[in-house]
mmCIF file of C-alpha atoms in Angstrom:
data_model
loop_
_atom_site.group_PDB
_atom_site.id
_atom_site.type_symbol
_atom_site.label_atom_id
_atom_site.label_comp_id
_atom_site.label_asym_id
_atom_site.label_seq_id
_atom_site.Cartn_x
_atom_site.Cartn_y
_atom_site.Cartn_z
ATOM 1 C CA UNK O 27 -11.908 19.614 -35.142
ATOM 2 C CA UNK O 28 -15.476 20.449 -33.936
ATOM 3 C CA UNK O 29 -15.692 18.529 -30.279
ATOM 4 C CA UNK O 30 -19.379 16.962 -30.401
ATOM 5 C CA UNK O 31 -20.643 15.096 -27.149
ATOM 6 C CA UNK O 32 -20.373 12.124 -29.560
ATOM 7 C CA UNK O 33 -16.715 12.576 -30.201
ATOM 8 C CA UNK O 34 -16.056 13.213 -26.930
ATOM 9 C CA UNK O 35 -17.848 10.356 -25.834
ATOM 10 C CA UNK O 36 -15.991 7.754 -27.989
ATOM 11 C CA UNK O 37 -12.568 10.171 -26.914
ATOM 12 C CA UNK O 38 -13.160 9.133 -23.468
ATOM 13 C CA UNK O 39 -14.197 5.634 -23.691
ATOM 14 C CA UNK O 40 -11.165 5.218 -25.588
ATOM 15 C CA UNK O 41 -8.837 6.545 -23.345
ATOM 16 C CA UNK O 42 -10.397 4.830 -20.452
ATOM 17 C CA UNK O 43 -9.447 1.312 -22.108
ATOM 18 C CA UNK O 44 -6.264 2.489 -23.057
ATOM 19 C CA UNK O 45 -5.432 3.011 -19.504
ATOM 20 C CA UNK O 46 -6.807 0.157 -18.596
ATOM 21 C CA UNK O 47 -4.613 -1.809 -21.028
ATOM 22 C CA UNK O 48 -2.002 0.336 -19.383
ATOM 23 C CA UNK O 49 -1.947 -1.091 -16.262
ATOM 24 C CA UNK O 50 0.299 -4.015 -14.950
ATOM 25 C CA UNK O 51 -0.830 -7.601 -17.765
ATOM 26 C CA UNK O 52 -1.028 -10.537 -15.602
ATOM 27 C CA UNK O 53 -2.511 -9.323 -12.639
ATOM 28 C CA UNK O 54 -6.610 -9.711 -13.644
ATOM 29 C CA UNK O 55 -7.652 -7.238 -11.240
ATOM 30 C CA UNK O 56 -11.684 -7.403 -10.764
ATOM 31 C CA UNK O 57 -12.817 -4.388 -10.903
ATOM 32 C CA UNK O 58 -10.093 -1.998 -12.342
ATOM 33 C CA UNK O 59 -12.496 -1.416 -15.082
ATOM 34 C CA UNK O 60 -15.287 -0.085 -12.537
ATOM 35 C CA UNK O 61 -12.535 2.120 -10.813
ATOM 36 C CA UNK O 62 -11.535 4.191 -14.494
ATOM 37 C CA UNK O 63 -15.617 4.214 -15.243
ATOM 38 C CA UNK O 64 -15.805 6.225 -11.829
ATOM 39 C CA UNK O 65 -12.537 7.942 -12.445
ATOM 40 C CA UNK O 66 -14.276 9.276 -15.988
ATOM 41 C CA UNK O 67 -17.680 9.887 -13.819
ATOM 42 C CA UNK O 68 -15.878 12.163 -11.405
ATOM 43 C CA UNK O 69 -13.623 14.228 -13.797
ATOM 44 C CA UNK O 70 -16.582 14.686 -16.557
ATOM 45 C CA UNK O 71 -14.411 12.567 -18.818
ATOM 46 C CA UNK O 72 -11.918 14.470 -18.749
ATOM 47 C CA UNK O 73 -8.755 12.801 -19.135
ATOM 48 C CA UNK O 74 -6.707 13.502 -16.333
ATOM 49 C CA UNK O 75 -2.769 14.536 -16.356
ATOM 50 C CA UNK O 76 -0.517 12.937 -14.023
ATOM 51 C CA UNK O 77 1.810 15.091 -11.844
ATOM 52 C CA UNK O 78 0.627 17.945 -9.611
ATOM 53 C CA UNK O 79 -1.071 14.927 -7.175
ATOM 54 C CA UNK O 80 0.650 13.094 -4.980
ATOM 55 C CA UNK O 81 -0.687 10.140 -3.073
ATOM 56 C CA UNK O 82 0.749 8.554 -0.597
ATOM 57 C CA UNK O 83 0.182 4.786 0.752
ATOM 58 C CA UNK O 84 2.590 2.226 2.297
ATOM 59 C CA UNK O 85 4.173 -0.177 -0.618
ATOM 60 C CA UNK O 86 3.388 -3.234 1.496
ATOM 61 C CA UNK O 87 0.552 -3.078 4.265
ATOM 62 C CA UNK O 88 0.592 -5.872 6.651
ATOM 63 C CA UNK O 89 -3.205 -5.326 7.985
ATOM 64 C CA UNK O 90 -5.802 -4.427 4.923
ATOM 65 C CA UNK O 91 -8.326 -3.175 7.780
ATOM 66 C CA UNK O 92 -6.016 0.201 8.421
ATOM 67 C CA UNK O 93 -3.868 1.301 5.467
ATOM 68 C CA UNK O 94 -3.122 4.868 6.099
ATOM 69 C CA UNK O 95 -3.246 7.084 2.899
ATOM 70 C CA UNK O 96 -2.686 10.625 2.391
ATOM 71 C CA UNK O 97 -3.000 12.691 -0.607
ATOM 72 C CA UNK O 98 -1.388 16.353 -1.320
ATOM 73 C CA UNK O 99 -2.180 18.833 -4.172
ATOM 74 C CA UNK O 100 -0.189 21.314 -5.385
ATOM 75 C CA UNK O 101 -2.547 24.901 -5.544
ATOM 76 C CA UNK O 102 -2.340 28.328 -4.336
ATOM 77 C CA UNK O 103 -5.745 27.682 -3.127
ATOM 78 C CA UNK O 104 -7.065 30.865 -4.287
ATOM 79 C CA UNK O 105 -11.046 31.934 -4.809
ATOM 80 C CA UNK O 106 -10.148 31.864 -8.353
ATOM 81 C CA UNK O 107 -8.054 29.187 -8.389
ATOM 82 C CA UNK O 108 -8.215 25.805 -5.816
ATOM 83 C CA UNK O 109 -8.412 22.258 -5.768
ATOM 84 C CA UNK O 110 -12.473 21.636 -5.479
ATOM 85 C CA UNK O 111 -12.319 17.820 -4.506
ATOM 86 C CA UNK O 112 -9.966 14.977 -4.405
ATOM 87 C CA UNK O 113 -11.673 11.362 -4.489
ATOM 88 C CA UNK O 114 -9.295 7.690 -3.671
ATOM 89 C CA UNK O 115 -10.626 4.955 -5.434
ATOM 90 C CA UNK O 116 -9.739 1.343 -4.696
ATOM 91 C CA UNK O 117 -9.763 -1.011 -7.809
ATOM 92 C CA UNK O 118 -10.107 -4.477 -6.287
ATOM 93 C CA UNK O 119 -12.087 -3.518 -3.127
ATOM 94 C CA UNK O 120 -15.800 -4.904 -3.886
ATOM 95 C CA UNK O 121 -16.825 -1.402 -4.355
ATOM 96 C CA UNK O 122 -14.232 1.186 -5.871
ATOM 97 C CA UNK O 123 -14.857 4.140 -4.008
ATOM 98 C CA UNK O 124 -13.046 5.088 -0.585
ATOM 99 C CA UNK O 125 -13.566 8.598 0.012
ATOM 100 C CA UNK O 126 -14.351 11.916 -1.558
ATOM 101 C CA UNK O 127 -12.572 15.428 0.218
ATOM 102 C CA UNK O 128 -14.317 18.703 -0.644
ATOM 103 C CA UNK O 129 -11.757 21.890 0.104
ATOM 104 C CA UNK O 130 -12.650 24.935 -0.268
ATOM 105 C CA UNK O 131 -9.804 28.157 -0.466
ATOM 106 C CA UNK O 132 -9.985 28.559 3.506
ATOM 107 C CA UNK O 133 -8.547 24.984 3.851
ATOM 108 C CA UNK O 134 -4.982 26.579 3.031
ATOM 109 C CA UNK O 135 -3.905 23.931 1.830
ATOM 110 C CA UNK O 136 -5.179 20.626 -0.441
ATOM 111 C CA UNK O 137 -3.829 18.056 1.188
ATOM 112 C CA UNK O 138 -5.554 15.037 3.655
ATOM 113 C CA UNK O 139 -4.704 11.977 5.540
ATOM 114 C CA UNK O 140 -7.006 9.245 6.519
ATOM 115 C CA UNK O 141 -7.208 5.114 6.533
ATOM 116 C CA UNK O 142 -8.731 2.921 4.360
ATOM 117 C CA UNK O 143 -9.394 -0.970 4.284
ATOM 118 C CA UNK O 144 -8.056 -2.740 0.993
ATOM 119 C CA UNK O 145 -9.631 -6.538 0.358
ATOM 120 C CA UNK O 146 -6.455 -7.266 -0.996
ATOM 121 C CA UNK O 147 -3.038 -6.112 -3.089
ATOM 122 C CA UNK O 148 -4.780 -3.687 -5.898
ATOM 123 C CA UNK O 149 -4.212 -0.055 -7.216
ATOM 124 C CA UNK O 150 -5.249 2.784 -5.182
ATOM 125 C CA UNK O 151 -5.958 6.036 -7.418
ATOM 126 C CA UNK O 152 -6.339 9.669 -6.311
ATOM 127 C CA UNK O 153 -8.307 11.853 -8.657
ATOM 128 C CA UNK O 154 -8.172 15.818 -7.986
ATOM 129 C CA UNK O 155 -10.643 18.164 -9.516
ATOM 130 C CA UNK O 156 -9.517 21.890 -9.561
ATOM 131 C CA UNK O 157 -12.006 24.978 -9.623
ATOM 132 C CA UNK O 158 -10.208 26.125 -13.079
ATOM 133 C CA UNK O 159 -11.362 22.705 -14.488
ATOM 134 C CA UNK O 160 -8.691 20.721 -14.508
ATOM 135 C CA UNK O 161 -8.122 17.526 -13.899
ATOM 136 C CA UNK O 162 -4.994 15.144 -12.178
ATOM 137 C CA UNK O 163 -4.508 11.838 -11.030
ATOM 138 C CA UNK O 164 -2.015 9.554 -9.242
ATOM 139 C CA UNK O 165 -1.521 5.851 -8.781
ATOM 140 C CA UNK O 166 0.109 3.580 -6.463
ATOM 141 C CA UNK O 167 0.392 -0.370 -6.046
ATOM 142 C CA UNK O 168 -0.207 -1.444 -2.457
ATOM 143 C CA UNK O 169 0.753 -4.847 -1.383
ATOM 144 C CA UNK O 170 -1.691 -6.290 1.612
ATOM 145 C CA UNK O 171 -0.965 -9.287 3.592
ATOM 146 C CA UNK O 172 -4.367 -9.954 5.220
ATOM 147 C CA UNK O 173 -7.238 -8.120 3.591
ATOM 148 C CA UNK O 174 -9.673 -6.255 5.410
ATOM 149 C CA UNK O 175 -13.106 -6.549 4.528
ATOM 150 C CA UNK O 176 -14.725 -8.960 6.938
ATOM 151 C CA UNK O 177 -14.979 -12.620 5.492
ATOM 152 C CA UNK C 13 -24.096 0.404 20.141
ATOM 153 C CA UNK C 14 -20.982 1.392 22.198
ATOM 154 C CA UNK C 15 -20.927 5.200 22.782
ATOM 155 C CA UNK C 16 -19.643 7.454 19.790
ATOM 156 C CA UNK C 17 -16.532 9.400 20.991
ATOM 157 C CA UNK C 18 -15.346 12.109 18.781
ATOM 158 C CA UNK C 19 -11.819 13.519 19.508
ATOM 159 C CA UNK C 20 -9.973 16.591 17.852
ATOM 160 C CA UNK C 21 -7.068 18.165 17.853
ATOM 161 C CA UNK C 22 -7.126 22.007 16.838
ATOM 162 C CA UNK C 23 -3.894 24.481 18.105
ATOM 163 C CA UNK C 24 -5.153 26.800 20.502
ATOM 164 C CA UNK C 25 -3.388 29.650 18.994
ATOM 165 C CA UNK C 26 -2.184 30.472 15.694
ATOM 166 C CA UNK C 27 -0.841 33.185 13.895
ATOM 167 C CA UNK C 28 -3.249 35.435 11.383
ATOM 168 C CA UNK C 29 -3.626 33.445 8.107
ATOM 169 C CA UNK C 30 -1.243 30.285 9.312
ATOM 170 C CA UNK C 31 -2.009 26.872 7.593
ATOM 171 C CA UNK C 32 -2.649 24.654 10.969
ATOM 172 C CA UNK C 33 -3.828 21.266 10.638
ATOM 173 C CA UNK C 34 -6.367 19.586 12.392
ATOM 174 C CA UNK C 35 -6.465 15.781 13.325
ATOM 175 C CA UNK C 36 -10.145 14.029 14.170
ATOM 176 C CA UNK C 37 -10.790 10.693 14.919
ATOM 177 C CA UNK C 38 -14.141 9.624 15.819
ATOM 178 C CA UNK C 39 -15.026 5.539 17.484
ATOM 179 C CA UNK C 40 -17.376 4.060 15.257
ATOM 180 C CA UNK C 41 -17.293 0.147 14.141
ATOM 181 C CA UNK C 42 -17.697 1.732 10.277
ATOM 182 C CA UNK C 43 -20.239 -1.733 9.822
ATOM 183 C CA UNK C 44 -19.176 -2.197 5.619
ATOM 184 C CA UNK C 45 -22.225 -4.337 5.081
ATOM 185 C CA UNK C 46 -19.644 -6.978 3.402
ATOM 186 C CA UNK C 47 -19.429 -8.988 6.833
ATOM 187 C CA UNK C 48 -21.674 -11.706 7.587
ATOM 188 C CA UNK C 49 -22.449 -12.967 11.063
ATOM 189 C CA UNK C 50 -21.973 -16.563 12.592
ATOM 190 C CA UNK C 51 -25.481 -18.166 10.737
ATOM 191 C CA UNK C 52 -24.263 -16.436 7.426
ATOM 192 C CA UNK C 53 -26.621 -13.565 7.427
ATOM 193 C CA UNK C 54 -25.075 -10.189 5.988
ATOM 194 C CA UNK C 55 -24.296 -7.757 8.947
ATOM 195 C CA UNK C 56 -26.145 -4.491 7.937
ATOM 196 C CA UNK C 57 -24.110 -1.444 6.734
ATOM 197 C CA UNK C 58 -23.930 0.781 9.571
ATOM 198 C CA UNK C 59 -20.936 4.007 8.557
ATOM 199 C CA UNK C 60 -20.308 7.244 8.874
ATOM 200 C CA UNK C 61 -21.244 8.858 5.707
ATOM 201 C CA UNK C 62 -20.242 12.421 5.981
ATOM 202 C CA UNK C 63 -18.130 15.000 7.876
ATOM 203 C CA UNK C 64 -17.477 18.769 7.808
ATOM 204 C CA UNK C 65 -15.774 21.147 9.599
ATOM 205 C CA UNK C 66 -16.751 24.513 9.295
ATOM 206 C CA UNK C 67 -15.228 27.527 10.842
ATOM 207 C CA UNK C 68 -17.296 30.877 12.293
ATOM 208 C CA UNK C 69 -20.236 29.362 10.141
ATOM 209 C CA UNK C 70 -18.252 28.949 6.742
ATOM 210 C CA UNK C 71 -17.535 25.433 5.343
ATOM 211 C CA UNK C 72 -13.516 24.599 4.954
ATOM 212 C CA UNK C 73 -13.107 20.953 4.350
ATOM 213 C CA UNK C 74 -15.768 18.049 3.712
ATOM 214 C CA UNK C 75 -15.637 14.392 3.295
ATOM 215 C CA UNK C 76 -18.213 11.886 1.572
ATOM 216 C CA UNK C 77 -16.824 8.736 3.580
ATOM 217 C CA UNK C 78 -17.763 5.356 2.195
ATOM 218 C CA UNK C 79 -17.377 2.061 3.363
ATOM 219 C CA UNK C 80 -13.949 1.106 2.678
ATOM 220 C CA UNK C 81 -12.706 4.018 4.921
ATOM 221 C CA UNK C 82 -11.267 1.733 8.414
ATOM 222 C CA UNK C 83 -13.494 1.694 11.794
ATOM 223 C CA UNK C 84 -12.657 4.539 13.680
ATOM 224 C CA UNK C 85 -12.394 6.965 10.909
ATOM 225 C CA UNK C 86 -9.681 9.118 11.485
ATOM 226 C CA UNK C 87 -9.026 12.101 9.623
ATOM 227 C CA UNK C 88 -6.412 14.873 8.738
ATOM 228 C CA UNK C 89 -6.614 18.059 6.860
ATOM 229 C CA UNK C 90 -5.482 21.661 6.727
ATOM 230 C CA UNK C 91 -7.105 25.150 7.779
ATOM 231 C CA UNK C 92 -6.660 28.823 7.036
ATOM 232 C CA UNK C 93 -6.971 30.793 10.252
ATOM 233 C CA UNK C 94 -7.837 34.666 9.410
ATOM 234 C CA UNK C 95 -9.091 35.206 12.413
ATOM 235 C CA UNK C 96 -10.013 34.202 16.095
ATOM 236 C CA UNK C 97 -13.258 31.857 15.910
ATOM 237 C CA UNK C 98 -14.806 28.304 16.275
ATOM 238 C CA UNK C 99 -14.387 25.356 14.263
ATOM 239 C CA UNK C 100 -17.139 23.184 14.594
ATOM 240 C CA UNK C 101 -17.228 19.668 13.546
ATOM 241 C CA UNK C 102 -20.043 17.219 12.010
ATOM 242 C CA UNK C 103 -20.475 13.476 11.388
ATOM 243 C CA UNK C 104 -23.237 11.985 9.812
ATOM 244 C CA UNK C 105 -23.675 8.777 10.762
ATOM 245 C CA UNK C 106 -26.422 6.385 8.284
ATOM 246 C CA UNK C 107 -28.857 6.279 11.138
ATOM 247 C CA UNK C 108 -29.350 10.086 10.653
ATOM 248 C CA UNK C 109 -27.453 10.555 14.116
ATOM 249 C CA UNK C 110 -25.117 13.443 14.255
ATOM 250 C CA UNK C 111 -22.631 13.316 16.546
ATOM 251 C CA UNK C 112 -20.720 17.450 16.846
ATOM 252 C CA UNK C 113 -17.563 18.504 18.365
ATOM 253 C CA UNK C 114 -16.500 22.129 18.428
ATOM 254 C CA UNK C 115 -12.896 23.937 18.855
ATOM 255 C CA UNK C 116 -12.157 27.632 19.639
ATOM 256 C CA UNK C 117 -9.098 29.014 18.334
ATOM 257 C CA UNK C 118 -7.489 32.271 19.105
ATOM 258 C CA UNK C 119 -5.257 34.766 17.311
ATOM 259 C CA UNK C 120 -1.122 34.791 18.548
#
């Protein structure tokens, strides 16, 4: 099969609404749409492969103004071989992206912690780029009690 | 605006090429631009867009930081130490301020 930027353009579209229709029926979340489109944007449309990530956010987060996340990457972290950039997206936050980290081989290690606001219970996604190309993701359901994004 | 404090934590030693991590946290309000004040008008976005760390000149982590990261962005990440040096750390804030920090670090 000869991979055209046609093909691969339909290829990606198509896998973006398949994960879409993927995720949990019932709960009609906003903008989960907007959060695989930047997904796609950041990995080149690429689809990515799970494992290899791991993200880390409380299950249930009382205050949506300070939801600590962290996010590890397996990688020897090697000139020729290291995780490039990691990027959290939010899918029901009014805009999808949270925060992009850029390692390079003298961070040791790909792995960050930080805090995030989420407007409300939605799917937070880490996306992890590596130098050799490739491309992983992880997913994780976070239940918020008050949201935090002013109103 | 209240004063912009940065704080970091570096070791003061470490061993040649140990993994250390480093903790920042810097007191900003991290303004989103959602919020609206008492009349209704929208509260301009006012965040810290950027940070890097670099160490003896050379780049080891970076963050693009956008709204929905919490006021008072703090941050956590990982080093290589090769050798004794200074780590030197940058926010951007959207008002083009820079606000700098730096660390030294020495060899065990």
């Amino acid at each position: 099969m000869t991979l055209t930027r046609r093909s691969m353009l339909t290829l990606s579209v198509g896998v973006a609404i398949g994960a879409v229709a993927g995720m949990r029926t019932g709960a009609a979340l906003a903008s989960a749409e907007d959060a695989m489109a930047k997904v796609m944007e950041f990995s080149g449309g690429m689809e990515p492969e799970a494992g290899t990530i791991t993200l880390d956010a409380p299950e249930i987060a009382e205050n949506g103004n300070t939801v600590p996340v962290s996010v590890s990457v397996e990688s020897p972290m090697m000139a020729d071989d290291y995780v490039e950039s990691v990027a959290i997206y939010a899918d029901g936050n009014p805009s999808p992206d949270v925060i992009t980290f850029n390692f390079t081989p003298m961070s040791g290690e790909a792995s960050a912690t930080t805090r995030m606001r989420l407007a409300k219970t939605q799917n937070v996604i880490a996306v992890a780029k590596t130098s050799t190309g490739k491309v992983f993701m992880d997913k994780k359901e976070v239940k918020v009690t008050i949201g935090g994004c002013g109103g | 605006m209240a004063a912009v404090k940065p704080r970091v934590k570096v070791p003061k030693t470490a061993s040649a090429d140990e993994v250390i991590t480093i903790k920042t946290l810097i007191s900003h309000p991290m303004e989103s631009g959602q919020r609206k004040d008492g009349d209704g008008n929208p509260i301009p976005r006012q965040i810290i867009n950027k940070f890097t760390c670099e160490f003896n000149g050379q780049t080891v982590f970076s963050c693009d930081i956008e709204p929905a990261v919490s006021a008072n962005p703090y941050l956590e990440f990982t080093a290589k130490v090769s050798e004794a040096g200074m780590f030197k750390f940058t926010w951007v804030d959207d008002d083009g301020s820079v606000y700098t920090e730096e660390k030294e670090i020495a060899l065990k």
